[in-house]
Coordinates of C-alpha atoms and ligand atoms in Angstrom, one line a residue:
Chain A
X9 CA 17.2 44.4 -16.6
X10 CA 14.6 43.1 -19.1
X11 CA 11.1 44.0 -18.2
X12 CA 9.7 40.9 -16.7
X13 CA 6.6 42.2 -14.9
X14 CA 4.6 39.1 -14.1
X15 CA 1.5 40.2 -15.9
X16 CA 3.1 39.4 -19.2
X17 CA 4.2 35.9 -18.3
X18 CA 2.3 32.7 -17.9
X19 CA 3.3 29.5 -16.1
X20 CA 4.4 26.8 -18.4
X21 CA 6.0 24.4 -15.8
X22 CA 4.9 24.3 -12.2
X23 CA 3.8 22.1 -9.4
X24 CA 1.4 19.4 -10.7
X25 CA -2.2 19.6 -9.5
X26 CA -2.0 15.9 -8.6
X27 CA 0.3 16.8 -5.7
X28 CA -1.1 18.1 -2.5
X29 CA -0.4 21.8 -2.0
X30 CA 1.1 20.9 1.4
X31 CA 2.1 17.5 2.7
X32 CA 0.9 15.8 5.9
X33 CA 4.4 15.6 7.3
X34 CA 6.1 17.0 10.4
X35 CA 5.0 20.5 11.1
X36 CA 8.0 22.4 9.7
X37 CA 8.5 20.2 6.6
X38 CA 5.1 20.2 5.0
X39 CA 6.3 22.2 2.0
X40 CA 9.0 19.9 0.8
X41 CA 9.5 16.1 0.2
X42 CA 11.4 13.8 2.5
X43 CA 13.8 12.9 -0.3
X44 CA 17.5 13.7 -0.1
X45 CA 18.8 16.5 -2.4
X46 CA 19.1 15.2 -5.9
X47 CA 17.1 12.0 -5.3
X48 CA 15.6 10.5 -8.4
X49 CA 12.4 9.5 -6.6
X50 CA 11.4 13.2 -6.5
X51 CA 12.0 13.7 -10.2
X52 CA 10.0 10.5 -11.0
X53 CA 7.2 11.5 -8.7
X54 CA 6.9 14.7 -10.7
X55 CA 6.7 12.8 -14.0
X56 CA 4.0 10.6 -12.6
X57 CA 2.0 13.6 -11.3
X58 CA 2.4 15.5 -14.5
X59 CA 1.2 12.5 -16.5
X60 CA -1.9 12.1 -14.3
X61 CA -2.6 15.9 -14.8
X62 CA -2.1 15.7 -18.5
X63 CA -4.3 12.6 -19.0
X64 CA -7.0 14.2 -16.7
X65 CA -7.3 11.1 -14.5
X66 CA -6.5 12.5 -11.1
X67 CA -10.0 11.7 -9.8
X68 CA -9.7 8.0 -10.6
X69 CA -6.0 7.4 -10.0
X70 CA -4.9 5.1 -7.2
X71 CA -1.3 4.9 -6.3
X72 CA 0.1 1.8 -4.7
X73 CA 3.2 2.7 -2.7
X74 CA 6.0 0.4 -1.8
X75 CA 8.4 -0.2 1.1
X76 CA 11.6 1.7 0.6
X77 CA 12.6 5.4 0.4
X78 CA 9.4 6.1 -1.6
X79 CA 7.1 4.6 1.0
X80 CA 5.4 7.9 1.5
X81 CA 3.7 8.3 -1.9
X82 CA 0.5 9.0 0.1
X83 CA 2.1 12.2 1.5
X84 CA 2.4 13.7 -1.9
X85 CA 0.0 12.4 -4.5
X86 CA -3.5 13.8 -4.2
X87 CA -5.1 10.6 -5.6
X88 CA -6.3 7.4 -4.0
X89 CA -3.4 5.8 -2.0
X90 CA -2.6 2.4 -0.7
X91 CA 0.7 1.4 0.8
X92 CA 1.5 -2.2 0.2
X93 CA 3.7 -4.7 2.1
X94 CA 7.2 -5.0 0.8
X95 CA 7.2 -6.2 -2.8
X96 CA 3.4 -6.9 -2.8
X97 CA 2.4 -3.7 -4.7
X98 CA 1.6 -5.5 -8.0
X99 CA -0.7 -8.0 -6.2
X100 CA -2.4 -5.1 -4.3
X101 CA -2.7 -3.1 -7.6
X102 CA -4.2 -6.2 -9.2
X103 CA -6.9 -6.4 -6.6
X104 CA -7.7 -2.7 -6.8
X105 CA -7.8 -2.6 -10.6
X106 CA -10.1 -5.6 -10.7
X107 CA -12.4 -4.3 -8.1
X108 CA -12.4 -0.7 -9.4
X109 CA -12.5 -1.2 -13.1
X110 CA -12.5 2.5 -13.8
X111 CA -9.5 3.1 -11.6
X112 CA -6.1 4.0 -13.0
X113 CA -3.8 2.0 -10.8
X114 CA -0.1 2.8 -10.6
X115 CA 2.3 0.5 -8.7
X116 CA 5.4 2.5 -7.7
X117 CA 8.3 0.3 -6.6
X118 CA 12.0 0.4 -5.9
X119 CA 14.4 -2.3 -7.1
X120 CA 14.7 -4.0 -3.8
X121 CA 11.0 -4.0 -3.5
X122 CA 10.2 -5.2 -7.0
X123 CA 13.2 -7.4 -8.0
X124 CA 14.1 -9.0 -4.6
X125 CA 11.3 -9.7 -2.2
X126 CA 8.6 -8.9 -4.7
X127 CA 10.0 -10.8 -7.7
X128 CA 7.1 -13.3 -7.7
X129 CA 4.4 -10.6 -7.6
X130 CA 5.7 -8.6 -10.5
X131 CA 6.3 -11.7 -12.6
X132 CA 2.8 -12.9 -12.3
X133 CA 1.1 -9.6 -12.6
X134 CA 3.0 -9.0 -15.8
X135 CA 2.2 -12.5 -17.0
X136 CA -1.5 -12.0 -16.3
X137 CA -1.3 -8.8 -18.2
X138 CA -3.0 -6.8 -15.5
X139 CA -4.1 -3.4 -16.7
X140 CA -1.8 -1.5 -14.4
X141 CA 1.2 0.7 -14.8
X142 CA 4.3 -0.1 -12.8
X143 CA 7.0 2.5 -12.2
X144 CA 10.1 0.6 -11.3
X145 CA 12.8 2.8 -9.8
X146 CA 16.1 1.1 -10.2
X147 CA 18.8 2.7 -8.1
X148 CA 20.9 -0.5 -7.9
X149 CA 20.7 -0.6 -4.1
X150 CA 18.5 -0.9 -1.0
X151 CA 18.6 2.8 0.0
X152 CA 16.1 3.1 2.8
X153 CA 17.9 0.4 4.9
X154 CA 21.3 1.9 4.4
X155 CA 22.8 0.4 1.2
X156 CA 22.6 -3.4 1.1
X157 CA 23.0 -5.0 -2.3
X158 CA 19.9 -5.5 -4.5
X159 CA 19.5 -8.0 -7.3
X160 CA 20.2 -5.0 -9.5
X161 CA 23.5 -4.0 -7.9
X162 CA 26.2 -3.7 -10.6
X163 CA 29.1 -6.1 -10.8
X164 CA 31.9 -4.6 -8.8
X165 CA 29.6 -2.2 -7.0
X166 CA 30.3 -1.8 -3.3
X167 CA 27.4 -2.1 -0.8
X168 CA 27.2 -2.9 2.9
X169 CA 26.6 -6.5 1.9
X170 CA 29.2 -6.6 -0.9
X171 CA 32.0 -4.6 0.7
X172 CA 34.5 -5.7 -1.9
X173 CA 32.1 -5.2 -4.8
X174 CA 29.5 -7.5 -6.2
X175 CA 31.0 -10.6 -7.6
X176 CA 29.1 -12.7 -10.1
X177 CA 30.5 -15.9 -8.5
X178 CA 29.2 -15.0 -5.1
X179 CA 26.1 -12.9 -5.7
X180 CA 25.2 -13.6 -9.2
X181 CA 24.7 -11.2 -12.1
X182 CA 22.6 -8.0 -12.0
X183 CA 19.0 -8.9 -12.7
X184 CA 17.6 -7.5 -15.9
X185 CA 13.9 -7.1 -14.9
X186 CA 12.7 -5.4 -18.1
X187 CA 14.4 -7.9 -20.4
X188 CA 13.0 -10.8 -18.3
X189 CA 9.5 -9.5 -18.4
X190 CA 9.8 -8.8 -22.1
X191 CA 9.9 -12.5 -22.7
X192 CA 6.3 -12.7 -21.6
X193 CA 3.5 -12.5 -24.1
X194 CA 1.1 -10.4 -22.0
X195 CA 2.8 -7.0 -21.3
X196 CA 1.8 -4.2 -23.7
X197 CA 4.7 -1.9 -22.9
X198 CA 8.1 -2.2 -21.2
X199 CA 10.7 0.5 -21.5
X200 CA 13.9 1.3 -19.6
X201 CA 14.7 4.9 -19.3
X202 CA 17.2 6.9 -17.2
X203 CA 17.7 10.1 -15.3
X204 CA 21.3 10.4 -16.5
X205 CA 21.0 13.8 -18.4
X206 CA 18.5 16.2 -19.8
X207 CA 17.8 14.1 -22.9
X208 CA 17.2 10.9 -20.8
X209 CA 15.0 12.8 -18.4
X210 CA 12.8 14.1 -21.2
X211 CA 12.5 10.6 -22.6
X212 CA 11.7 9.2 -19.1
X213 CA 8.8 11.6 -18.7
X214 CA 7.4 10.6 -22.1
X215 CA 7.7 6.9 -21.2
X216 CA 5.9 7.3 -17.9
X217 CA 3.1 9.2 -19.6
X218 CA 2.8 6.5 -22.2
X219 CA 2.6 3.8 -19.7
X220 CA -0.2 5.5 -17.9
X221 CA -1.9 6.4 -21.1
X222 CA -2.0 2.8 -22.3
X223 CA -3.7 1.9 -19.1
X224 CA -6.3 4.6 -19.7
X225 CA -6.9 3.1 -23.1
X226 CA -7.3 -0.3 -21.5
X227 CA -4.4 -1.9 -23.3
X228 CA -2.9 -3.9 -20.5
X229 CA 0.3 -4.2 -18.4
X230 CA 3.0 -1.5 -18.7
X231 CA 6.3 -1.3 -16.8
X232 CA 8.7 1.6 -17.0
X233 CA 12.1 1.0 -15.4
X234 CA 13.8 4.2 -14.5
X235 CA 17.6 4.2 -13.7
X236 CA 17.5 6.7 -10.9
X237 CA 20.2 8.4 -8.8
X238 CA 20.6 7.9 -5.1
X239 CA 23.3 10.4 -4.2
X240 CA 23.2 9.6 -0.5
X241 CA 23.9 5.9 -0.6
X242 CA 26.1 6.1 -3.6
X243 CA 28.1 8.7 -1.7
X244 CA 28.2 11.1 -4.7
X245 CA 27.2 14.7 -5.3
X246 CA 23.8 14.9 -7.0
X247 CA 25.4 15.9 -10.3
X248 CA 28.0 13.1 -10.1
X249 CA 25.2 10.7 -9.3
X250 CA 23.2 11.8 -12.3
X251 CA 26.2 11.3 -14.5
X252 CA 26.9 7.9 -13.0
X253 CA 23.5 6.8 -14.2
X254 CA 24.4 7.7 -17.8
X255 CA 28.1 6.7 -17.8
X256 CA 28.1 3.6 -15.6
X257 CA 24.7 2.2 -14.9
X258 CA 23.5 2.4 -18.4
X259 CA 26.3 0.1 -19.5
X260 CA 24.7 -2.7 -17.4
X261 CA 21.1 -1.6 -18.0
X262 CA 20.8 -0.4 -21.6
X263 CA 18.0 2.0 -22.2
X264 CA 15.3 1.3 -24.7
X265 CA 11.8 0.0 -25.5
X266 CA 11.7 -3.8 -25.0
X267 CA 8.0 -4.2 -25.7
X268 CA 5.4 -2.0 -27.3
X269 CA 2.4 -3.9 -28.5
X270 CA 0.0 -1.0 -28.4
X271 CA -0.7 -1.3 -32.1
X272 CA -1.7 -5.0 -31.9
X273 CA -3.8 -4.6 -28.8
X274 CA -7.5 -4.1 -28.7
X275 CA -8.6 -2.0 -25.8
X276 CA -10.3 -4.1 -23.1
X277 CA -14.1 -3.7 -23.4
X278 CA -15.5 -1.1 -20.9
X279 CA -16.1 -2.7 -17.6
X280 CA -19.7 -3.7 -17.0
X281 CA -21.3 -2.6 -13.7
X282 CA -20.6 -4.9 -10.8
X283 CA -23.4 -7.3 -10.0
X284 CA -25.7 -6.3 -7.2
X285 CA -25.7 -8.2 -4.0
X286 CA -29.1 -9.7 -4.8
X287 CA -27.8 -11.1 -8.1
X288 CA -24.8 -12.8 -6.6
X289 CA -26.5 -16.1 -5.4
X290 CA -27.9 -16.6 -8.9
X291 CA -24.5 -15.8 -10.6
X292 CA -22.8 -18.3 -8.2
X293 CA -25.4 -20.9 -8.8
X294 CA -26.6 -21.1 -5.2
X295 CA -30.0 -22.7 -4.9
X296 CA -32.7 -20.8 -3.0
X297 CA -33.0 -23.3 -0.2
X298 CA -29.2 -23.0 0.5
X299 CA -29.3 -19.3 0.9
X300 CA -28.6 -18.0 4.4
X301 CA -31.6 -16.7 6.2
X302 CA -29.6 -13.4 6.6
X303 CA -31.2 -10.8 8.8
X304 CA -34.0 -13.2 9.5
X305 CA -34.2 -12.2 13.2
X306 CA -32.8 -8.7 12.9
X307 CA -32.1 -7.1 16.3
X308 CA -34.3 -4.1 16.9
X309 CA -33.1 -1.0 18.7
X310 CA -29.9 0.9 18.3
X311 CA -27.9 0.0 21.4
X312 CA -24.3 -0.1 20.4
X313 CA -23.0 -3.6 20.0
X314 CA -19.3 -4.5 19.9
X315 CA -18.6 -8.0 21.1
X316 CA -15.0 -9.2 20.8
X317 CA -14.3 -12.8 21.5
X318 CA -11.2 -14.9 21.3
X319 CA -11.6 -18.7 21.4
X320 CA -8.5 -20.8 21.9
X321 CA -7.8 -24.5 22.3
X322 CA -6.3 -27.6 20.7
X323 CA -7.3 -28.9 17.3
X324 CA -10.5 -31.0 17.6
X325 CA -11.9 -29.1 20.5
X326 CA -14.4 -27.2 18.4
X327 CA -12.7 -23.8 18.6
X328 CA -13.5 -22.8 15.1
X329 CA -17.0 -24.1 15.1
X330 CA -17.8 -22.2 18.3
X331 CA -16.6 -19.0 16.6
X332 CA -18.5 -19.8 13.5
X333 CA -21.8 -20.4 15.3
X334 CA -21.4 -17.1 17.1
X335 CA -20.6 -15.2 13.9
X336 CA -23.3 -16.9 11.9
X337 CA -25.8 -16.0 14.6
X338 CA -24.6 -12.4 14.5
X339 CA -25.3 -12.4 10.7
X340 CA -28.7 -13.8 11.3
X341 CA -29.4 -11.0 13.7
X342 CA -28.5 -8.5 11.0
X343 CA -25.2 -7.4 12.6
X344 CA -21.8 -6.9 11.1
X345 CA -19.6 -9.9 11.9
X346 CA -16.0 -11.1 11.3
X347 CA -14.6 -14.6 12.0
X348 CA -10.9 -15.0 11.7
X349 CA -9.4 -18.5 12.3
X350 CA -5.8 -18.5 13.2
X351 CA -4.0 -21.8 13.0
X352 CA -0.6 -22.7 11.7
X353 CA 0.7 -26.1 11.1
X354 CA -1.2 -27.1 14.3
X355 CA -4.4 -27.4 12.4
X356 CA -4.6 -31.1 13.2
X357 CA -3.3 -31.0 16.8
X358 CA -1.7 -28.3 18.9
X359 CA -3.3 -24.9 19.5
X360 CA -5.6 -23.1 17.3
X361 CA -7.7 -20.0 17.9
X362 CA -10.1 -17.7 16.3
X363 CA -11.2 -14.1 16.6
X364 CA -14.9 -13.2 16.4
X365 CA -16.3 -9.7 16.3
X366 CA -19.9 -8.8 16.2
X367 CA -20.9 -5.2 16.0
X368 CA -23.7 -2.9 14.9
X369 CA -21.4 -0.6 12.9
X370 CA -18.7 -1.4 10.4
X371 CA -15.8 -3.6 11.7
X372 CA -12.4 -2.0 11.2
X373 CA -10.3 -5.0 11.7
X374 CA -11.1 -8.7 12.2
X375 CA -8.3 -9.0 14.8
X376 CA -9.3 -9.3 18.4
X377 CA -6.3 -8.1 20.3
X378 CA -8.0 -7.3 23.6
X379 CA -11.0 -9.7 23.9
X380 CA -14.0 -8.9 26.0
X381 CA -14.5 -12.7 26.4
X382 CA -11.8 -15.3 26.2
X383 CA -12.8 -18.9 25.8
X384 CA -9.9 -21.1 26.7
X385 CA -10.3 -24.9 26.2
X386 CA -7.2 -25.7 28.2
X387 CA -4.4 -24.3 30.3
X388 CA -1.8 -23.6 27.5
X389 CA -4.5 -21.6 25.6
X390 CA -5.4 -19.7 28.8
X391 CA -1.8 -18.8 29.4
X392 CA -1.3 -17.6 25.9
X393 CA -4.1 -15.1 26.0
X394 CA -5.2 -14.4 29.6
X395 CA -3.3 -11.1 29.8
X396 CA -5.0 -9.8 26.7
X397 CA -8.5 -9.8 28.2
X398 CA -9.7 -6.3 28.8
X399 CA -10.7 -5.1 32.2
X400 CA -14.4 -5.9 32.9
X401 CA -14.0 -8.9 30.6
X402 CA -14.6 -12.6 31.1
X403 CA -12.6 -15.8 30.9
X404 CA -14.5 -19.0 30.3
X405 CA -12.1 -21.8 31.2
X406 CA -12.3 -25.5 30.6
X407 CA -10.6 -27.1 33.6
X408 CA -11.2 -28.3 37.2
X409 CA -9.3 -25.4 38.7
X410 CA -8.4 -22.0 37.4
X411 CA -4.7 -21.4 37.9
X412 CA -4.3 -18.9 40.7
X413 CA -1.6 -17.0 39.0
X414 CA -3.9 -16.2 36.1
X415 CA -6.4 -14.4 38.3
X416 CA -6.6 -10.7 37.6
X417 CA -8.4 -7.9 39.2
X418 CA -11.4 -6.8 37.1
X419 CA -11.5 -9.9 34.9
X420 CA -14.3 -12.4 35.8
X421 CA -13.8 -16.1 35.5
X422 CA -16.1 -19.1 34.9
X423 CA -13.9 -22.2 35.3
X424 CA -15.6 -25.6 35.0
X425 CA -14.7 -29.0 33.6
X426 CA -16.8 -28.4 30.5
X427 CA -15.5 -31.5 28.8
X428 CA -16.7 -33.7 31.7
X429 CA -20.1 -31.9 31.8
X430 CA -20.5 -32.5 28.1
X431 CA -19.6 -36.1 28.5
X432 CA -22.3 -36.5 31.0
X433 CA -24.8 -35.0 28.6
X434 CA -23.9 -37.5 25.9
X435 CA -20.7 -36.5 24.0
X436 CA -17.7 -34.7 25.3
X437 CA -17.4 -32.9 21.9
X438 CA -20.3 -30.7 23.0
X439 CA -18.0 -28.9 25.5
X440 CA -17.5 -26.1 23.1
X441 CA -21.3 -25.5 22.9
X442 CA -21.7 -25.4 26.7
X443 CA -19.0 -22.7 26.7
X444 CA -20.8 -21.0 23.8
X445 CA -23.9 -20.9 26.0
X446 CA -21.9 -19.0 28.7
X447 CA -20.7 -16.5 26.1
X448 CA -24.2 -15.9 24.8
X449 CA -25.5 -15.4 28.3
X450 CA -22.7 -12.8 29.0
X451 CA -23.2 -11.0 25.7
X452 CA -26.9 -11.2 25.8
X453 CA -27.3 -9.6 22.4
X454 CA -28.1 -12.4 20.1
X455 CA -31.8 -13.6 19.8
X456 CA -32.3 -17.3 20.6
X457 CA -33.8 -17.9 17.1
X458 CA -30.6 -16.6 15.6
X459 CA -28.5 -19.2 17.5
X460 CA -30.9 -21.9 16.4
X461 CA -30.8 -20.8 12.8
X462 CA -27.0 -20.7 12.9
X463 CA -26.7 -24.2 14.4
X464 CA -29.0 -25.7 11.9
X465 CA -27.1 -24.1 9.1
X466 CA -23.6 -25.2 10.3
X467 CA -24.2 -28.4 12.1
X468 CA -26.8 -30.0 9.9
X469 CA -27.1 -33.4 11.6
X470 CA -30.3 -33.1 13.6
X471 CA -29.0 -35.3 16.4
X472 CA -26.1 -33.0 16.9
X473 CA -28.3 -29.9 16.6
X474 CA -30.5 -31.2 19.4
X475 CA -27.5 -32.0 21.7
X476 CA -25.8 -28.6 20.9
X477 CA -29.0 -26.8 21.8
X478 CA -29.2 -28.6 25.1
X479 CA -25.5 -27.9 25.7
X480 CA -26.0 -24.2 25.0
X481 CA -28.9 -24.0 27.4
X482 CA -26.8 -25.7 30.0
X483 CA -24.0 -23.2 29.5
X484 CA -26.4 -20.3 29.9
X485 CA -27.7 -21.9 33.1
X486 CA -24.1 -22.4 34.5
X487 CA -23.3 -18.8 33.9
X488 CA -26.4 -17.6 35.6
X489 CA -25.7 -19.8 38.5
X490 CA -22.2 -18.5 38.8
X491 CA -23.5 -14.9 38.7
X492 CA -26.0 -15.7 41.4
X493 CA -23.3 -17.2 43.6
X494 CA -21.3 -14.0 43.0
Chain B
X18 CA 17.1 50.8 -16.5
X19 CA 17.5 49.6 -20.0
X20 CA 13.8 49.3 -20.7
X21 CA 14.4 49.3 -24.4
X22 CA 15.8 45.8 -24.4
X23 CA 13.4 43.0 -25.5
X24 CA 12.0 41.1 -22.5
X25 CA 13.3 37.6 -22.0
X26 CA 11.2 34.7 -23.4
X27 CA 11.3 33.0 -20.1
X28 CA 11.3 33.7 -16.4
X29 CA 12.1 31.6 -13.4
X30 CA 10.7 31.5 -9.9
X31 CA 12.6 29.4 -7.3
X32 CA 11.1 28.8 -3.9
X33 CA 14.1 29.0 -1.7
X34 CA 12.4 27.3 1.2
X35 CA 11.6 24.2 -0.9
X36 CA 14.9 24.1 -2.8
X37 CA 17.5 21.7 -1.3
X38 CA 20.4 23.0 -3.3
X39 CA 21.1 19.8 -5.2
X40 CA 22.4 21.8 -8.1
X41 CA 20.8 19.7 -10.9
X42 CA 19.0 22.7 -12.4
X43 CA 22.2 24.7 -12.6
X44 CA 23.9 21.8 -14.4
X45 CA 20.9 21.3 -16.7
X46 CA 20.1 24.9 -17.8
X47 CA 21.3 25.3 -21.4
X48 CA 22.0 29.1 -21.2
X49 CA 23.3 28.6 -17.6
X50 CA 21.2 31.3 -16.0
X51 CA 20.8 29.6 -12.6
X52 CA 23.4 29.9 -9.8
X53 CA 23.8 28.8 -6.2
X54 CA 23.3 31.2 -3.4
X55 CA 26.0 31.8 -0.7
X56 CA 23.3 32.3 1.9
X57 CA 21.8 29.3 3.7
X58 CA 18.1 29.0 3.9
X59 CA 16.1 28.2 7.1
X60 CA 16.9 24.5 6.6
X61 CA 20.6 25.0 6.2
X62 CA 20.7 24.5 2.4
X63 CA 22.4 26.8 -0.1
X64 CA 19.7 27.2 -2.7
X65 CA 19.5 27.8 -6.5
X66 CA 18.6 31.2 -7.7
X67 CA 17.8 32.7 -11.1
X68 CA 20.5 35.1 -12.3
X69 CA 17.8 37.4 -13.5
X70 CA 18.0 37.3 -17.2
X71 CA 18.5 34.9 -20.2
X72 CA 15.8 32.3 -19.4
X73 CA 14.3 30.8 -22.6
X74 CA 11.5 29.0 -20.8
X75 CA 12.7 25.6 -22.0
X76 CA 11.5 24.0 -18.8
X77 CA 14.5 21.6 -18.4
X78 CA 15.3 22.9 -14.9
X79 CA 11.8 22.1 -13.8
X80 CA 12.0 18.5 -15.1
X81 CA 15.4 17.7 -13.5
X82 CA 14.5 19.2 -10.1
X83 CA 13.3 16.5 -7.7
X84 CA 11.1 18.9 -5.7
X85 CA 7.5 19.2 -6.9
X86 CA 7.1 23.0 -6.4
X87 CA 10.6 24.4 -6.0
X88 CA 10.8 25.7 -9.6
X89 CA 8.2 27.4 -11.6
X90 CA 8.9 28.3 -15.2
X91 CA 7.0 31.1 -16.9
X92 CA 6.9 32.2 -20.5
X93 CA 6.3 35.5 -22.1
X94 CA 2.7 35.6 -23.1
X95 CA 2.7 36.9 -26.7
X96 CA 0.2 35.5 -29.2
X97 CA 3.0 34.2 -31.5
X98 CA 4.8 32.3 -28.7
X99 CA 1.6 31.0 -27.0
X100 CA 0.9 28.7 -29.9
X101 CA 4.0 26.6 -29.4
X102 CA 3.2 23.6 -27.1
X103 CA 4.7 23.7 -23.6
X104 CA 6.0 20.2 -24.2
X105 CA 8.6 21.4 -26.5
X106 CA 11.7 21.2 -24.5
X107 CA 15.2 21.9 -25.6
X108 CA 17.1 18.7 -25.0
X109 CA 20.6 20.2 -24.8
X110 CA 22.4 17.4 -23.0
X111 CA 24.6 18.4 -20.1
Ligands
TPP24 C1 9.0 -7.6 4.8 C2 10.1 -6.7 4.9 N1 11.4 -7.0 4.8 C3 12.4 -6.1 4.9 C4 12.1 -4.8 5.1 C5 13.2 -3.8 5.3 N2 13.3 -3.0 4.1 C6 12.8 -1.7 4.1 S1 13.1 -0.9 2.7 C7 14.0 -2.2 2.1 C8 14.7 -2.1 0.8 C9 14.2 -1.0 -0.1 O1 14.9 -1.0 -1.3 P1 14.4 -0.5 -2.7 O2 13.1 -1.2 -3.0 O3 15.5 -0.6 -3.6 O4 14.0 1.1 -2.4 P2 14.8 2.4 -2.2 O5 14.9 2.6 -0.7 O6 16.2 2.1 -2.8 O7 14.1 3.4 -2.9 C10 14.0 -3.2 3.0 C11 14.7 -4.5 2.7 C12 10.7 -4.5 5.3 N3 10.4 -3.2 5.6 N4 9.8 -5.4 5.2
SF4_25 S1 18.7 7.6 0.3 FE1 18.8 7.6 -1.9 S2 16.8 6.9 -2.6 FE2 16.6 7.3 -0.5 S3 15.8 9.5 -0.4 FE3 18.0 9.6 -0.2 S4 18.7 9.8 -2.3 FE4 16.6 9.1 -2.5
SF4_26 S1 13.6 27.2 -18.0 FE1 15.4 26.5 -19.2 S2 16.5 28.4 -19.7 FE2 15.1 28.9 -18.1 S3 16.2 28.6 -16.2 FE3 15.2 26.7 -16.5 S4 16.7 25.4 -17.7 FE4 17.4 27.6 -17.8

């Protein structure tokens, strides 16, 4: 045996630093990937990680993962990670790149993800010349879901949705994404590489590194399409699958550089610092008198606040305005708020609803799945959401009688014909404000000045502000009465 | 022991708990110094192993392997050899 005592040897190829040492997977499997033996995704992951290492950008790299077999990029890459909805990675990458100008953003996508459901996103990201790098893993099939045809499936290739082989007459021709995108003026670099043999693999690693390097240099949009084996769905041994890339796939998808405009491109100027919050109104041309009074009546103390309200009704019943006044008042009181309207085609009639959260700390999601207070303007809205109200919560219901089958242990109810009460006060459209009064009395966190400020900001017309203030006062009083009566 | 023999330029370490036995490295290795074990590992895979001599440290096996850390390639650290860049890979096509 030759003397190979380790002291004399140094590592020349080993696990990239941009991978986690161990992966946050199931207990026993934290030392290996979830990919099948011989899967091209693993090989490509290694090329991306090696490029990040070599370019020294691990600290500022952000990987946008797809839906598909490679959904778990965040298990492996020790960089920033975001997992996007199916096909949307280029749009997500765009947002990240623009909001973090120093980030190195890599959109990693399969061929189903990129060329089927995400065909619009990739087209427009490329056409805008976003300064991102897209790694496009073309294995000619939807692998994760068990082998349905993709736009890239070869003519004659069998899949679960083309059991007799893809036919051009039925399913169209394989989509040549790289060639299509190469017709655009913006992209700086588009190359198709393969994992079909040693030579191809070495070239693939070079191309991936180049695509990321161009981003580091600020040159613009790059896409590297990698023809990649999927032994499992192709039902081949890993070695046969590798050869199939070279001997069969490559005939439909020729390898090569389609675009390389690096020499003609000037690097984008270094990003300037983002404007400060204080500068924003000026930059947006907002006049001083139109600025919100923000934090004008900041709540003192540090009692936890986490008010979650769902408001539902028909279009025209003031559902969204009720929510807006609540949220605006929260802002005025210096709290964190979110206001999420939710309406479909029913915007003009039919049901609409909105979610409002008011909290002292950061709000994780604007969705209010289990409201502490439900404001229901009518019976259909009540029936849609009554079961979601959390125990100890309240339902404010606009109706003569609260439906008996909606009563629940531990959920309190204030049911009154608010529309009629509002009518008696001068305009039935103020029903929402009476109900808001009840909510404010229950929540008891928002200072009265903040409500007034919010109303003046949103309602503007002084006659309405006056009516709304009376309506809110009436709502408070009705709730107090109800509490007094038990 | 034939200690007189010149040591190999390369040396291979294969983690047989991470290796899934796909065999791509065996196919890729130009001097064909990797082989497949008979023994199954803890996860039920036969795994690749280094035959023990003949590695040139070309690094191709590392590049074709889909597992991030299953293969580590080492190179003899002599001043003359250390100057050649690790990127230099023999592209013998399989
Ligand atoms: C919106 C949406 N539609 C459909 C799916 C189901 N789905 C999951 S993975 C996938 C296809 C992935 O194929 P590809 O992008 O080629 O990746 P691969 O698994 O081959 O690596 C589909 C259709 C989903 N998760 N989300
Ligand atoms: S099914 Fe195919 S693409 Fe998915 S992990 Fe297995 S080999 Fe890779
Ligand atoms: S480094 Fe090259 S010569 Fe050594 S085992 Fe790997 S492929 Fe074979």
